[in-house]
Amino acid sequence: MSDKTNLLYLCVCMALSDHKLDKSETAKIIEISERLKIEFNVHRATEDINEKFRDDLDAAQDFYLGNIREDKNRRLGKELIKEVAISNGELKDKEVRFLVRTKHAWGYEVFD
């Protein structure tokens, strides 16, 4: 799986962090996949995550974070998951927690 695909899965994890995938988040992820020029099915990715990780979003987040090694892709990922987090006009506690966990996993330098 490419870094860009892993980034899209992280975006889905961010959208699911508040336990629901709403239309604005889905639309944002589709827009991001088009910008990245990657064919990506948000609903299939949601099913994949639920099947593979049994609704353990922390494990899913850790898995996809660990698959992205290059700092430039990590910086891009930070921006993309932030876009998804605010796409519905709200930033919930679980989304903030997701960002904090990402910062700890990738290091503070990615978030400068």
mmCIF file of N, CA and C in Angstrom:
data_model
loop_
_atom_site.group_PDB
_atom_site.id
_atom_site.type_symbol
_atom_site.label_atom_id
_atom_site.label_comp_id
_atom_site.label_asym_id
_atom_site.label_seq_id
_atom_site.Cartn_x
_atom_site.Cartn_y
_atom_site.Cartn_z
ATOM 1 N N MET A 1 0.850 -1.172 0.000
ATOM 2 C CA MET A 1 0.000 0.000 0.000
ATOM 3 C C MET A 1 0.897 1.237 0.000
ATOM 4 N N SER A 2 0.607 2.163 -0.887
ATOM 5 C CA SER A 2 1.432 3.364 -0.998
ATOM 6 C C SER A 2 1.185 4.317 0.174
ATOM 7 N N ASP A 3 2.124 5.244 0.349
ATOM 8 C CA ASP A 3 1.952 6.255 1.399
ATOM 9 C C ASP A 3 0.661 7.039 1.200
ATOM 10 N N LYS A 4 0.350 7.375 -0.053
ATOM 11 C CA LYS A 4 -0.853 8.168 -0.309
ATOM 12 C C LYS A 4 -2.113 7.383 0.058
ATOM 13 N N THR A 5 -2.122 6.100 -0.219
ATOM 14 C CA THR A 5 -3.265 5.276 0.167
ATOM 15 C C THR A 5 -3.361 5.193 1.685
ATOM 16 N N ASN A 6 -2.227 5.023 2.357
ATOM 17 C CA ASN A 6 -2.219 5.024 3.822
ATOM 18 C C ASN A 6 -2.730 6.350 4.367
ATOM 19 N N LEU A 7 -2.380 7.451 3.717
ATOM 20 C CA LEU A 7 -2.874 8.758 4.149
ATOM 21 C C LEU A 7 -4.392 8.827 4.027
ATOM 22 N N LEU A 8 -4.923 8.275 2.963
ATOM 23 C CA LEU A 8 -6.379 8.275 2.790
ATOM 24 C C LEU A 8 -7.060 7.417 3.852
ATOM 25 N N TYR A 9 -6.450 6.289 4.178
ATOM 26 C CA TYR A 9 -7.003 5.471 5.264
ATOM 27 C C TYR A 9 -6.942 6.218 6.594
ATOM 28 N N LEU A 10 -5.884 6.987 6.811
ATOM 29 C CA LEU A 10 -5.819 7.819 8.025
ATOM 30 C C LEU A 10 -6.939 8.844 8.036
ATOM 31 N N CYS A 11 -7.235 9.410 6.882
ATOM 32 C CA CYS A 11 -8.341 10.367 6.789
ATOM 33 C C CYS A 11 -9.661 9.695 7.163
ATOM 34 N N VAL A 12 -9.851 8.467 6.724
ATOM 35 C CA VAL A 12 -11.060 7.727 7.088
ATOM 36 C C VAL A 12 -11.076 7.478 8.596
ATOM 37 N N CYS A 13 -9.933 7.114 9.160
ATOM 38 C CA CYS A 13 -9.857 6.919 10.615
ATOM 39 C C CYS A 13 -10.229 8.202 11.353
ATOM 40 N N MET A 14 -9.746 9.327 10.862
ATOM 41 C CA MET A 14 -10.098 10.608 11.483
ATOM 42 C C MET A 14 -11.607 10.824 11.406
ATOM 43 N N ALA A 15 -12.191 10.550 10.245
ATOM 44 C CA ALA A 15 -13.631 10.736 10.088
ATOM 45 C C ALA A 15 -14.410 9.821 11.027
ATOM 46 N N LEU A 16 -13.900 8.637 11.258
ATOM 47 C CA LEU A 16 -14.575 7.672 12.130
ATOM 48 C C LEU A 16 -14.300 7.904 13.614
ATOM 49 N N SER A 17 -13.373 8.781 13.928
ATOM 50 C CA SER A 17 -12.971 8.954 15.328
ATOM 51 C C SER A 17 -14.116 9.404 16.225
ATOM 52 N N ASP A 18 -15.113 10.074 15.648
ATOM 53 C CA ASP A 18 -16.281 10.460 16.438
ATOM 54 C C ASP A 18 -17.423 9.458 16.248
ATOM 55 N N HIS A 19 -17.074 8.280 15.748
ATOM 56 C CA HIS A 19 -17.977 7.140 15.600
ATOM 57 C C HIS A 19 -19.060 7.313 14.543
ATOM 58 N N LYS A 20 -18.842 8.245 13.616
ATOM 59 C CA LYS A 20 -19.753 8.354 12.485
ATOM 60 C C LYS A 20 -19.033 9.016 11.320
ATOM 61 N N LEU A 21 -19.387 8.588 10.148
ATOM 62 C CA LEU A 21 -18.841 9.136 8.918
ATOM 63 C C LEU A 21 -19.935 9.984 8.298
ATOM 64 N N ASP A 22 -19.788 11.310 8.384
ATOM 65 C CA ASP A 22 -20.858 12.138 7.835
ATOM 66 C C ASP A 22 -20.552 12.542 6.389
ATOM 67 N N LYS A 23 -21.542 13.134 5.743
ATOM 68 C CA LYS A 23 -21.438 13.454 4.315
ATOM 69 C C LYS A 23 -20.316 14.433 4.015
ATOM 70 N N SER A 24 -20.120 15.409 4.874
ATOM 71 C CA SER A 24 -19.074 16.408 4.614
ATOM 72 C C SER A 24 -17.688 15.772 4.716
ATOM 73 N N GLU A 25 -17.517 14.858 5.663
ATOM 74 C CA GLU A 25 -16.229 14.164 5.790
ATOM 75 C C GLU A 25 -15.990 13.247 4.590
ATOM 76 N N THR A 26 -17.028 12.545 4.181
ATOM 77 C CA THR A 26 -16.914 11.676 3.006
ATOM 78 C C THR A 26 -16.551 12.501 1.775
ATOM 79 N N ALA A 27 -17.231 13.615 1.586
ATOM 80 C CA ALA A 27 -16.951 14.487 0.439
ATOM 81 C C ALA A 27 -15.511 15.010 0.480
ATOM 82 N N LYS A 28 -15.049 15.370 1.660
ATOM 83 C CA LYS A 28 -13.682 15.878 1.801
ATOM 84 C C LYS A 28 -12.666 14.792 1.441
ATOM 85 N N ILE A 29 -12.889 13.565 1.889
ATOM 86 C CA ILE A 29 -11.957 12.476 1.585
ATOM 87 C C ILE A 29 -11.958 12.184 0.083
ATOM 88 N N ILE A 30 -13.118 12.230 -0.541
ATOM 89 C CA ILE A 30 -13.186 12.041 -1.998
ATOM 90 C C ILE A 30 -12.419 13.152 -2.702
ATOM 91 N N GLU A 31 -12.589 14.377 -2.255
ATOM 92 C CA GLU A 31 -11.854 15.515 -2.833
ATOM 93 C C GLU A 31 -10.342 15.315 -2.675
ATOM 94 N N ILE A 32 -9.926 14.869 -1.502
ATOM 95 C CA ILE A 32 -8.495 14.629 -1.248
ATOM 96 C C ILE A 32 -7.974 13.525 -2.163
ATOM 97 N N SER A 33 -8.743 12.458 -2.321
ATOM 98 C CA SER A 33 -8.291 11.362 -3.190
ATOM 99 C C SER A 33 -8.141 11.832 -4.629
ATOM 100 N N GLU A 34 -9.014 12.723 -5.055
ATOM 101 C CA GLU A 34 -8.903 13.279 -6.412
ATOM 102 C C GLU A 34 -7.659 14.158 -6.534
ATOM 103 N N ARG A 35 -7.371 14.951 -5.514
ATOM 104 C CA ARG A 35 -6.154 15.784 -5.527
ATOM 105 C C ARG A 35 -4.905 14.918 -5.574
ATOM 106 N N LEU A 36 -4.942 13.784 -4.850
ATOM 107 C CA LEU A 36 -3.797 12.879 -4.817
ATOM 108 C C LEU A 36 -3.741 11.968 -6.049
ATOM 109 N N LYS A 37 -4.811 12.045 -6.871
ATOM 110 C CA LYS A 37 -4.913 11.215 -8.076
ATOM 111 C C LYS A 37 -4.889 9.724 -7.741
ATOM 112 N N ILE A 38 -5.673 9.372 -6.715
ATOM 113 C CA ILE A 38 -5.783 7.980 -6.264
ATOM 114 C C ILE A 38 -7.262 7.598 -6.310
ATOM 115 N N GLU A 39 -7.562 6.476 -6.942
ATOM 116 C CA GLU A 39 -8.924 5.969 -6.909
ATOM 117 C C GLU A 39 -9.150 5.349 -5.528
ATOM 118 N N PHE A 40 -10.168 5.815 -4.833
ATOM 119 C CA PHE A 40 -10.358 5.418 -3.438
ATOM 120 C C PHE A 40 -11.840 5.409 -3.118
ATOM 121 N N ASN A 41 -12.305 4.331 -2.522
ATOM 122 C CA ASN A 41 -13.697 4.198 -2.119
ATOM 123 C C ASN A 41 -13.767 4.341 -0.596
ATOM 124 N N VAL A 42 -14.318 5.444 -0.150
ATOM 125 C CA VAL A 42 -14.376 5.759 1.280
ATOM 126 C C VAL A 42 -15.169 4.700 2.052
ATOM 127 N N HIS A 43 -16.291 4.284 1.506
ATOM 128 C CA HIS A 43 -17.129 3.329 2.222
ATOM 129 C C HIS A 43 -16.477 1.945 2.294
ATOM 130 N N ARG A 44 -15.788 1.557 1.235
ATOM 131 C CA ARG A 44 -15.062 0.275 1.269
ATOM 132 C C ARG A 44 -13.920 0.354 2.288
ATOM 133 N N ALA A 45 -13.234 1.484 2.340
ATOM 134 C CA ALA A 45 -12.155 1.668 3.313
ATOM 135 C C ALA A 45 -12.702 1.594 4.740
ATOM 136 N N THR A 46 -13.880 2.158 4.954
ATOM 137 C CA THR A 46 -14.523 2.093 6.268
ATOM 138 C C THR A 46 -14.792 0.643 6.655
ATOM 139 N N GLU A 47 -15.315 -0.112 5.708
ATOM 140 C CA GLU A 47 -15.566 -1.535 5.959
ATOM 141 C C GLU A 47 -14.264 -2.280 6.242
ATOM 142 N N ASP A 48 -13.215 -1.979 5.460
ATOM 143 C CA ASP A 48 -11.910 -2.618 5.667
ATOM 144 C C ASP A 48 -11.394 -2.371 7.077
ATOM 145 N N ILE A 49 -11.476 -1.132 7.509
ATOM 146 C CA ILE A 49 -10.990 -0.759 8.843
ATOM 147 C C ILE A 49 -11.798 -1.487 9.916
ATOM 148 N N ASN A 50 -13.114 -1.484 9.765
ATOM 149 C CA ASN A 50 -13.961 -2.150 10.763
ATOM 150 C C ASN A 50 -13.707 -3.652 10.816
ATOM 151 N N GLU A 51 -13.499 -4.269 9.660
ATOM 152 C CA GLU A 51 -13.231 -5.709 9.624
ATOM 153 C C GLU A 51 -11.842 -6.038 10.175
ATOM 154 N N LYS A 52 -10.861 -5.277 9.745
ATOM 155 C CA LYS A 52 -9.469 -5.571 10.112
ATOM 156 C C LYS A 52 -9.170 -5.257 11.573
ATOM 157 N N PHE A 53 -9.740 -4.177 12.084
ATOM 158 C CA PHE A 53 -9.388 -3.703 13.422
ATOM 159 C C PHE A 53 -10.526 -3.834 14.430
ATOM 160 N N ARG A 54 -11.637 -4.391 14.009
ATOM 161 C CA ARG A 54 -12.773 -4.641 14.902
ATOM 162 C C ARG A 54 -13.165 -3.396 15.709
ATOM 163 N N ASP A 55 -13.279 -2.281 14.999
ATOM 164 C CA ASP A 55 -13.684 -1.005 15.602
ATOM 165 C C ASP A 55 -12.674 -0.436 16.590
ATOM 166 N N ASP A 56 -11.445 -0.918 16.582
ATOM 167 C CA ASP A 56 -10.382 -0.369 17.427
ATOM 168 C C ASP A 56 -9.634 0.687 16.611
ATOM 169 N N LEU A 57 -10.143 1.916 16.664
ATOM 170 C CA LEU A 57 -9.568 2.978 15.839
ATOM 171 C C LEU A 57 -8.152 3.352 16.263
ATOM 172 N N ASP A 58 -7.822 3.183 17.542
ATOM 173 C CA ASP A 58 -6.444 3.448 17.967
ATOM 174 C C ASP A 58 -5.482 2.497 17.248
ATOM 175 N N ALA A 59 -5.835 1.226 17.168
ATOM 176 C CA ALA A 59 -4.987 0.252 16.479
ATOM 177 C C ALA A 59 -4.899 0.578 14.995
ATOM 178 N N ALA A 60 -6.025 0.964 14.401
ATOM 179 C CA ALA A 60 -6.023 1.334 12.984
ATOM 180 C C ALA A 60 -5.141 2.557 12.758
ATOM 181 N N GLN A 61 -5.301 3.557 13.602
ATOM 182 C CA GLN A 61 -4.500 4.771 13.483
ATOM 183 C C GLN A 61 -3.020 4.432 13.613
ATOM 184 N N ASP A 62 -2.667 3.645 14.599
ATOM 185 C CA ASP A 62 -1.262 3.263 14.794
ATOM 186 C C ASP A 62 -0.715 2.534 13.571
ATOM 187 N N PHE A 63 -1.512 1.639 13.008
ATOM 188 C CA PHE A 63 -1.089 0.868 11.835
ATOM 189 C C PHE A 63 -0.794 1.796 10.656
ATOM 190 N N TYR A 64 -1.730 2.669 10.322
ATOM 191 C CA TYR A 64 -1.542 3.543 9.156
ATOM 192 C C TYR A 64 -0.482 4.611 9.404
ATOM 193 N N LEU A 65 -0.385 5.112 10.627
ATOM 194 C CA LEU A 65 0.685 6.060 10.959
ATOM 195 C C LEU A 65 2.052 5.404 10.781
ATOM 196 N N GLY A 66 2.163 4.165 11.205
ATOM 197 C CA GLY A 66 3.433 3.450 11.121
ATOM 198 C C GLY A 66 3.865 3.125 9.710
ATOM 199 N N ASN A 67 2.923 3.115 8.777
ATOM 200 C CA ASN A 67 3.245 2.809 7.384
ATOM 201 C C ASN A 67 3.752 4.007 6.601
ATOM 202 N N ILE A 68 3.684 5.185 7.189
ATOM 203 C CA ILE A 68 4.116 6.404 6.492
ATOM 204 C C ILE A 68 5.446 6.834 7.086
ATOM 205 N N ARG A 69 6.487 6.721 6.288
ATOM 206 C CA ARG A 69 7.852 6.918 6.791
ATOM 207 C C ARG A 69 8.469 8.267 6.417
ATOM 208 N N GLU A 70 8.153 8.773 5.247
ATOM 209 C CA GLU A 70 8.805 9.996 4.774
ATOM 210 C C GLU A 70 8.185 11.233 5.430
ATOM 211 N N ASP A 71 9.051 12.147 5.873
ATOM 212 C CA ASP A 71 8.569 13.363 6.532
ATOM 213 C C ASP A 71 7.666 14.193 5.630
ATOM 214 N N LYS A 72 7.959 14.252 4.335
ATOM 215 C CA LYS A 72 7.112 15.060 3.447
ATOM 216 C C LYS A 72 5.697 14.482 3.392
ATOM 217 N N ASN A 73 5.569 13.163 3.413
ATOM 218 C CA ASN A 73 4.243 12.547 3.422
ATOM 219 C C ASN A 73 3.571 12.697 4.782
ATOM 220 N N ARG A 74 4.352 12.707 5.831
ATOM 221 C CA ARG A 74 3.799 12.934 7.165
ATOM 222 C C ARG A 74 3.259 14.363 7.279
ATOM 223 N N ARG A 75 3.995 15.314 6.747
ATOM 224 C CA ARG A 75 3.527 16.713 6.774
ATOM 225 C C ARG A 75 2.238 16.852 5.954
ATOM 226 N N LEU A 76 2.215 16.208 4.798
ATOM 227 C CA LEU A 76 1.009 16.208 3.978
ATOM 228 C C LEU A 76 -0.132 15.550 4.749
ATOM 229 N N GLY A 77 0.141 14.429 5.374
ATOM 230 C CA GLY A 77 -0.876 13.723 6.146
ATOM 231 C C GLY A 77 -1.454 14.567 7.258
ATOM 232 N N LYS A 78 -0.596 15.295 7.933
ATOM 233 C CA LYS A 78 -1.063 16.177 9.008
ATOM 234 C C LYS A 78 -2.085 17.167 8.467
ATOM 235 N N GLU A 79 -1.780 17.761 7.333
ATOM 236 C CA GLU A 79 -2.692 18.737 6.738
ATOM 237 C C GLU A 79 -3.999 18.079 6.291
ATOM 238 N N LEU A 80 -3.896 16.900 5.710
ATOM 239 C CA LEU A 80 -5.089 16.222 5.199
ATOM 240 C C LEU A 80 -6.030 15.792 6.323
ATOM 241 N N ILE A 81 -5.471 15.237 7.390
ATOM 242 C CA ILE A 81 -6.363 14.806 8.477
ATOM 243 C C ILE A 81 -6.979 16.010 9.195
ATOM 244 N N LYS A 82 -6.256 17.130 9.206
ATOM 245 C CA LYS A 82 -6.835 18.350 9.771
ATOM 246 C C LYS A 82 -8.003 18.829 8.906
ATOM 247 N N GLU A 83 -7.856 18.729 7.588
ATOM 248 C CA GLU A 83 -8.944 19.112 6.683
ATOM 249 C C GLU A 83 -10.187 18.275 6.957
ATOM 250 N N VAL A 84 -9.988 16.975 7.122
ATOM 251 C CA VAL A 84 -11.122 16.088 7.395
ATOM 252 C C VAL A 84 -11.741 16.428 8.749
ATOM 253 N N ALA A 85 -10.908 16.688 9.727
ATOM 254 C CA ALA A 85 -11.404 16.968 11.081
ATOM 255 C C ALA A 85 -12.321 18.187 11.112
ATOM 256 N N ILE A 86 -11.997 19.201 10.344
ATOM 257 C CA ILE A 86 -12.801 20.433 10.391
ATOM 258 C C ILE A 86 -13.821 20.529 9.253
ATOM 259 N N SER A 87 -13.906 19.508 8.422
ATOM 260 C CA SER A 87 -14.787 19.568 7.255
ATOM 261 C C SER A 87 -16.267 19.698 7.609
ATOM 262 N N ASN A 88 -16.658 19.227 8.771
ATOM 263 C CA ASN A 88 -18.068 19.326 9.160
ATOM 264 C C ASN A 88 -18.335 20.544 10.053
ATOM 265 N N GLY A 89 -17.350 21.406 10.199
ATOM 266 C CA GLY A 89 -17.532 22.635 10.959
ATOM 267 C C GLY A 89 -17.370 22.495 12.461
ATOM 268 N N GLU A 90 -17.020 21.293 12.906
ATOM 269 C CA GLU A 90 -16.829 21.046 14.333
ATOM 270 C C GLU A 90 -15.510 20.316 14.546
ATOM 271 N N LEU A 91 -14.862 20.613 15.628
ATOM 272 C CA LEU A 91 -13.673 19.864 16.024
ATOM 273 C C LEU A 91 -13.980 19.255 17.383
ATOM 274 N N LYS A 92 -14.225 17.956 17.372
ATOM 275 C CA LYS A 92 -14.630 17.268 18.596
ATOM 276 C C LYS A 92 -13.416 16.765 19.367
ATOM 277 N N ASP A 93 -13.636 16.467 20.646
ATOM 278 C CA ASP A 93 -12.555 16.005 21.520
ATOM 279 C C ASP A 93 -11.834 14.785 20.956
ATOM 280 N N LYS A 94 -12.568 13.859 20.386
ATOM 281 C CA LYS A 94 -11.938 12.642 19.848
ATOM 282 C C LYS A 94 -11.082 12.956 18.625
ATOM 283 N N GLU A 95 -11.447 13.982 17.887
ATOM 284 C CA GLU A 95 -10.641 14.395 16.743
ATOM 285 C C GLU A 95 -9.357 15.085 17.218
ATOM 286 N N VAL A 96 -9.461 15.870 18.264
ATOM 287 C CA VAL A 96 -8.276 16.495 18.855
ATOM 288 C C VAL A 96 -7.347 15.406 19.392
ATOM 289 N N ARG A 97 -7.917 14.411 20.039
ATOM 290 C CA ARG A 97 -7.129 13.280 20.556
ATOM 291 C C ARG A 97 -6.395 12.577 19.414
ATOM 292 N N PHE A 98 -7.074 12.397 18.285
ATOM 293 C CA PHE A 98 -6.466 11.769 17.106
ATOM 294 C C PHE A 98 -5.252 12.585 16.645
ATOM 295 N N LEU A 99 -5.407 13.890 16.591
ATOM 296 C CA LEU A 99 -4.296 14.763 16.185
ATOM 297 C C LEU A 99 -3.133 14.693 17.173
ATOM 298 N N VAL A 100 -3.445 14.656 18.450
ATOM 299 C CA VAL A 100 -2.399 14.564 19.479
ATOM 300 C C VAL A 100 -1.648 13.238 19.359
ATOM 301 N N ARG A 101 -2.372 12.147 19.148
ATOM 302 C CA ARG A 101 -1.726 10.837 18.978
ATOM 303 C C ARG A 101 -0.830 10.831 17.731
ATOM 304 N N THR A 102 -1.299 11.505 16.685
ATOM 305 C CA THR A 102 -0.502 11.605 15.461
ATOM 306 C C THR A 102 0.781 12.379 15.732
ATOM 307 N N LYS A 103 0.674 13.442 16.467
ATOM 308 C CA LYS A 103 1.837 14.268 16.809
ATOM 309 C C LYS A 103 2.857 13.460 17.609
ATOM 310 N N HIS A 104 2.386 12.667 18.538
ATOM 311 C CA HIS A 104 3.290 11.834 19.339
ATOM 312 C C HIS A 104 3.945 10.752 18.491
ATOM 313 N N ALA A 105 3.195 10.177 17.572
ATOM 314 C CA ALA A 105 3.731 9.094 16.737
ATOM 315 C C ALA A 105 4.765 9.596 15.733
ATOM 316 N N TRP A 106 4.488 10.725 15.114
ATOM 317 C CA TRP A 106 5.360 11.234 14.054
ATOM 318 C C TRP A 106 6.394 12.230 14.549
ATOM 319 N N GLY A 107 6.219 12.761 15.717
ATOM 320 C CA GLY A 107 7.170 13.718 16.266
ATOM 321 C C GLY A 107 6.726 15.157 16.082
ATOM 322 N N TYR A 108 7.188 15.967 16.961
ATOM 323 C CA TYR A 108 6.796 17.376 16.977
ATOM 324 C C TYR A 108 7.294 18.128 15.755
ATOM 325 N N GLU A 109 8.426 17.698 15.180
ATOM 326 C CA GLU A 109 8.968 18.419 14.027
ATOM 327 C C GLU A 109 8.032 18.387 12.823
ATOM 328 N N VAL A 110 7.215 17.364 12.695
ATOM 329 C CA VAL A 110 6.256 17.285 11.604
ATOM 330 C C VAL A 110 5.157 18.330 11.787
ATOM 331 N N PHE A 111 4.899 18.724 13.033
ATOM 332 C CA PHE A 111 3.844 19.648 13.332
ATOM 333 C C PHE A 111 4.313 21.103 13.474
ATOM 334 N N ASP A 112 5.569 21.356 13.163
ATOM 335 C CA ASP A 112 6.073 22.744 13.219
ATOM 336 C C ASP A 112 5.529 23.575 12.100
#
